[in-house]
Tab-separated table of C-alpha atoms in Angstrom:
chain	number	residue	atom	x	y	z
A	1080	MET	CA	-39.834	-31.326	-49.799
A	1081	ALA	CA	-39.378	-28.070	-47.743
A	1082	GLU	CA	-39.303	-24.760	-49.089
A	1083	GLN	CA	-37.391	-21.698	-47.821
A	1084	PRO	CA	-39.691	-18.624	-47.135
A	1085	TRP	CA	-38.990	-16.737	-50.545
A	1086	GLY	CA	-40.397	-20.021	-52.125
A	1087	GLN	CA	-37.174	-21.913	-53.294
A	1088	PRO	CA	-36.246	-25.277	-52.023
A	1089	TYR	CA	-33.767	-25.891	-49.549
A	1090	PRO	CA	-30.367	-26.902	-50.888
A	1091	VAL	CA	-29.897	-30.808	-50.654
A	1092	ARG	CA	-26.731	-31.809	-48.740
A	1093	PRO	CA	-24.546	-34.618	-50.053
A	1094	GLN	CA	-24.895	-37.405	-47.706
A	1095	GLN	CA	-21.340	-38.044	-46.433
A	1096	ALA	CA	-20.058	-41.664	-45.293
A	1097	TYR	CA	-18.546	-40.941	-41.590
A	1098	GLY	CA	-17.244	-44.356	-41.670
A	1099	GLN	CA	-14.982	-44.349	-44.427
A	1100	PRO	CA	-11.064	-43.836	-43.770
A	1101	TRP	CA	-9.410	-41.105	-44.452
A	1102	GLN	CA	-7.274	-40.882	-47.696
A	1103	PRO	CA	-4.431	-38.295	-48.422
A	1104	ALA	CA	-4.940	-36.069	-51.356
A	1105	PRO	CA	-2.546	-36.732	-54.158
A	1106	THR	CA	0.109	-33.969	-54.362
A	1107	ALA	CA	2.423	-32.764	-57.066
A	1108	GLN	CA	5.899	-34.363	-56.333
A	1109	SER	CA	8.766	-32.161	-56.227
A	1110	ALA	CA	12.496	-32.354	-55.005
A	1111	GLN	CA	11.511	-30.838	-51.828
A	1112	SER	CA	8.845	-33.203	-50.556
A	1113	ALA	CA	11.530	-36.128	-50.830
A	1114	MET	CA	13.240	-34.123	-47.899
A	1115	ARG	CA	13.305	-35.823	-44.646
A	1116	ALA	CA	10.755	-34.167	-41.816
A	1117	SER	CA	12.040	-33.199	-38.599
A	1118	ASN	CA	9.769	-33.545	-35.243
A	1119	THR	CA	9.337	-29.593	-35.401
A	1120	ASP	CA	7.788	-30.081	-38.851
A	1121	ARG	CA	5.778	-32.642	-37.583
A	1122	ASP	CA	4.702	-30.683	-34.548
A	1123	ARG	CA	3.990	-27.750	-37.014
A	1124	THR	CA	1.562	-30.204	-39.370
A	1125	VAL	CA	-0.045	-31.332	-36.213
A	1126	ASP	CA	-0.969	-27.749	-35.075
A	1127	VAL	CA	-2.624	-26.971	-38.428
A	1128	LEU	CA	-4.627	-30.361	-37.829
A	1129	LYS	CA	-5.616	-29.374	-34.073
A	1130	ALA	CA	-6.598	-25.924	-35.371
A	1131	ALA	CA	-8.805	-27.535	-38.491
A	1132	TYR	CA	-10.414	-29.949	-35.806
A	1133	ALA	CA	-11.136	-27.059	-33.803
A	1134	GLU	CA	-12.904	-25.256	-36.291
A	1135	GLY	CA	-14.770	-28.085	-37.522
A	1136	ARG	CA	-13.231	-29.085	-40.743
A	1137	LEU	CA	-12.098	-32.331	-39.698
A	1138	SER	CA	-14.270	-35.077	-37.899
A	1139	ARG	CA	-12.946	-36.794	-34.687
A	1140	ASP	CA	-11.782	-39.848	-36.593
A	1141	GLU	CA	-10.279	-38.208	-39.664
A	1142	TYR	CA	-8.677	-35.635	-37.079
A	1143	GLY	CA	-7.090	-38.981	-35.395
A	1144	GLN	CA	-6.153	-40.738	-38.483
A	1145	ARG	CA	-4.295	-37.689	-39.830
A	1146	PHE	CA	-2.544	-36.909	-36.390
A	1147	ASP	CA	-1.260	-40.784	-36.228
A	1148	ALA	CA	0.075	-40.352	-39.845
A	1149	ALA	CA	1.972	-37.005	-39.020
A	1150	TYR	CA	3.899	-38.646	-36.344
A	1151	LYS	CA	4.607	-41.647	-38.748
A	1152	ALA	CA	5.433	-39.324	-41.946
A	1153	GLN	CA	9.134	-39.395	-43.016
A	1154	THR	CA	9.272	-36.574	-45.691
A	1155	TYR	CA	7.701	-33.383	-46.261
A	1156	GLY	CA	5.747	-34.777	-49.197
A	1157	GLN	CA	3.911	-36.781	-46.630
A	1158	LEU	CA	3.001	-33.856	-44.207
A	1159	ALA	CA	2.040	-31.752	-47.299
A	1160	GLN	CA	-0.635	-34.746	-48.020
A	1161	LEU	CA	-2.193	-34.501	-44.502
A	1162	VAL	CA	-3.136	-31.068	-44.810
A	1163	ALA	CA	-3.265	-30.193	-48.775
A	1164	ASP	CA	-6.878	-30.072	-48.176
A	1165	LEU	CA	-7.016	-27.357	-45.341
A	1166	PRO	CA	-6.786	-23.837	-45.559
A	1167	ALA	CA	-3.536	-23.434	-43.616
A	1168	GLY	CA	-1.127	-26.086	-44.981
A	1169	PRO	CA	2.132	-26.736	-43.929
A	1170	MET	CA	5.352	-24.461	-44.336
A	1171	PRO	CA	6.253	-24.244	-48.003
A	1172	GLY	CA	9.990	-25.345	-47.153
A	1173	PRO	CA	12.327	-26.256	-44.334
A	1174	PHE	CA	12.423	-23.458	-41.509
A	1175	GLY	CA	14.877	-20.974	-42.866
A	1176	ALA	CA	14.237	-21.401	-46.552
A	1177	ALA	CA	14.274	-18.558	-49.107
A	1178	ALA	CA	10.648	-17.985	-50.077
A	1179	VAL	CA	10.356	-18.016	-53.814
A	1180	LEU	CA	8.357	-14.927	-55.027
A	1181	PRO	CA	7.255	-14.492	-58.802
A	1182	ALA	CA	9.658	-12.555	-61.129
A	1183	ALA	CA	7.369	-9.667	-61.101
A	1184	TYR	CA	8.066	-8.598	-57.511
A	1185	GLY	CA	11.861	-8.334	-58.297
A	1186	PRO	CA	14.439	-9.154	-55.555
A	1187	VAL	CA	13.367	-9.399	-52.071
A	1188	PRO	CA	14.964	-6.403	-50.289
A	1189	MET	CA	16.803	-6.771	-47.065
A	1190	PRO	CA	15.116	-5.801	-44.095
A	1191	LEU	CA	16.290	-2.084	-42.608
A	1192	PRO	CA	18.049	-2.570	-39.139
A	1193	MET	CA	16.449	-1.275	-36.371
A	1194	PRO	CA	17.979	1.874	-34.903
A	1195	MET	CA	19.317	1.895	-31.393
A	1196	PRO	CA	17.643	4.294	-29.486
A	1197	VAL	CA	19.950	7.052	-28.357
A	1198	ARG	CA	20.339	7.899	-24.736
A	1199	ARG	CA	20.665	11.385	-23.938
A	1200	VAL	CA	23.621	12.776	-21.763
A	1201	ASN	CA	22.690	14.566	-18.571
A	1202	GLY	CA	23.020	18.180	-18.706
A	1203	MET	CA	24.072	18.338	-15.104
A	1204	ALA	CA	26.643	15.945	-15.676
A	1205	ILE	CA	28.272	18.117	-18.632
A	1206	THR	CA	27.981	20.958	-16.154
A	1207	SER	CA	29.924	18.953	-13.384
A	1208	LEU	CA	32.673	18.434	-16.159
A	1209	ALA	CA	32.784	21.931	-17.196
A	1210	LEU	CA	33.026	23.488	-13.558
A	1211	GLY	CA	35.930	20.512	-12.414
A	1212	VAL	CA	37.974	21.746	-15.389
A	1213	LEU	CA	37.228	25.288	-14.456
A	1214	SER	CA	38.084	25.068	-11.093
A	1215	LEU	CA	41.801	24.755	-11.936
A	1216	PRO	CA	42.294	28.113	-13.859
A	1217	THR	CA	40.080	29.588	-11.332
A	1218	LEU	CA	42.229	28.060	-8.424
A	1219	GLY	CA	39.455	26.068	-6.929
A	1220	ALA	CA	36.645	28.869	-6.870
A	1221	ALA	CA	34.411	26.546	-8.874
A	1222	GLY	CA	35.028	23.208	-7.259
A	1223	LEU	CA	31.641	23.368	-4.744
A	1224	GLY	CA	29.660	23.798	-7.879
A	1225	ALA	CA	31.580	20.862	-9.755
A	1226	VAL	CA	30.786	18.468	-6.739
A	1227	ALA	CA	27.285	19.859	-5.897
A	1228	THR	CA	26.328	19.217	-9.449
A	1229	GLY	CA	28.055	15.875	-10.226
A	1230	HIS	CA	26.055	14.847	-6.949
A	1231	VAL	CA	22.883	15.789	-8.752
A	1232	ALA	CA	24.026	14.533	-11.748
A	1233	LYS	CA	24.652	11.096	-10.412
A	1234	ALA	CA	21.448	10.843	-8.880
A	1235	GLN	CA	19.507	11.782	-12.300
A	1236	ILE	CA	21.683	9.284	-13.911
A	1237	ARG	CA	20.486	6.527	-11.770
A	1238	ALA	CA	16.605	7.564	-11.629
A	1239	ARG	CA	16.162	8.415	-15.424
A	1240	GLY	CA	19.175	6.140	-16.852
A	1241	ASP	CA	20.803	9.089	-18.633
A	1242	GLU	CA	24.238	8.714	-20.082
A	1243	GLY	CA	27.088	10.750	-18.551
A	1244	THR	CA	28.230	8.892	-15.524
A	1245	GLY	CA	32.139	9.330	-16.531
A	1246	LEU	CA	31.660	13.058	-17.038
A	1247	ALA	CA	29.908	13.566	-13.621
A	1248	THR	CA	32.724	11.367	-11.943
A	1249	ILE	CA	35.490	13.511	-13.424
A	1250	GLY	CA	33.898	16.634	-12.584
A	1251	LEU	CA	33.417	15.314	-8.727
A	1252	VAL	CA	36.929	14.146	-8.777
A	1253	LEU	CA	38.386	17.761	-10.108
A	1254	GLY	CA	35.862	19.658	-7.909
A	1255	TRP	CA	36.827	17.644	-4.530
A	1256	LEU	CA	40.353	17.925	-5.239
A	1257	SER	CA	39.912	21.626	-5.469
A	1258	VAL	CA	37.643	21.803	-2.252
A	1259	GLY	CA	40.533	19.582	-0.589
A	1260	GLY	CA	43.429	21.921	-1.827
A	1261	TRP	CA	40.995	24.756	-0.325
A	1262	VAL	CA	40.800	23.023	3.073
A	1263	LEU	CA	44.546	22.089	3.096
A	1264	LEU	CA	45.384	26.019	2.545
A	1265	PHE	CA	43.001	26.982	5.414
A	1266	LEU	CA	44.688	24.194	7.700
A	1267	LEU	CA	48.107	25.108	7.094
A	1268	ALA	CA	47.227	29.076	7.508
A	1269	ALA	CA	45.429	28.240	10.713
A	1270	PHE	CA	48.067	26.716	12.443
A	1271	GLY	CA	50.661	29.220	10.856
A	1272	VAL	CA	52.828	26.852	8.623
A	1273	LEU	CA	52.685	29.566	6.077
A	1274	ASP	CA	53.758	32.393	7.869
């Protein structure tokens, strides 16, 4: 018998009979193990088997036998037997079933909802609205400012994705109305209608 460098004999591995067919491990029966399994449950079990085969936990013959048995399985109990000796067994219950926690942990808390990100209102849109509203008491003197800041605000809103499209639009409308009123006033004065 060969010895390790520090003088102890190498451990002897037990001989495995690879020709023997795989036998499912006995599992405790529960009410859930009698539930009918779906195709998705079978696919999850096959994924666990594939991972175990890729990690070297199953031989080719054993993988083939369990693979065939997985697609012939009718209940959760039959699927659980196929992966009971593997580290990543089947889901403990059907999809969406509540997880059972020991009483020491208390009730399962509800997850907090994710806060919606707040989109900021464009400052130029606010300025455009303010100048548009001020163009009425100033008899249109603030109209050009409302138009200029309204167009700048619209461009910034498109580029940045800010809020304030409605504010900029109202400022533009009020600004253009005051500018149009001044243009109309100058045209009437130029043609002598106001004399």
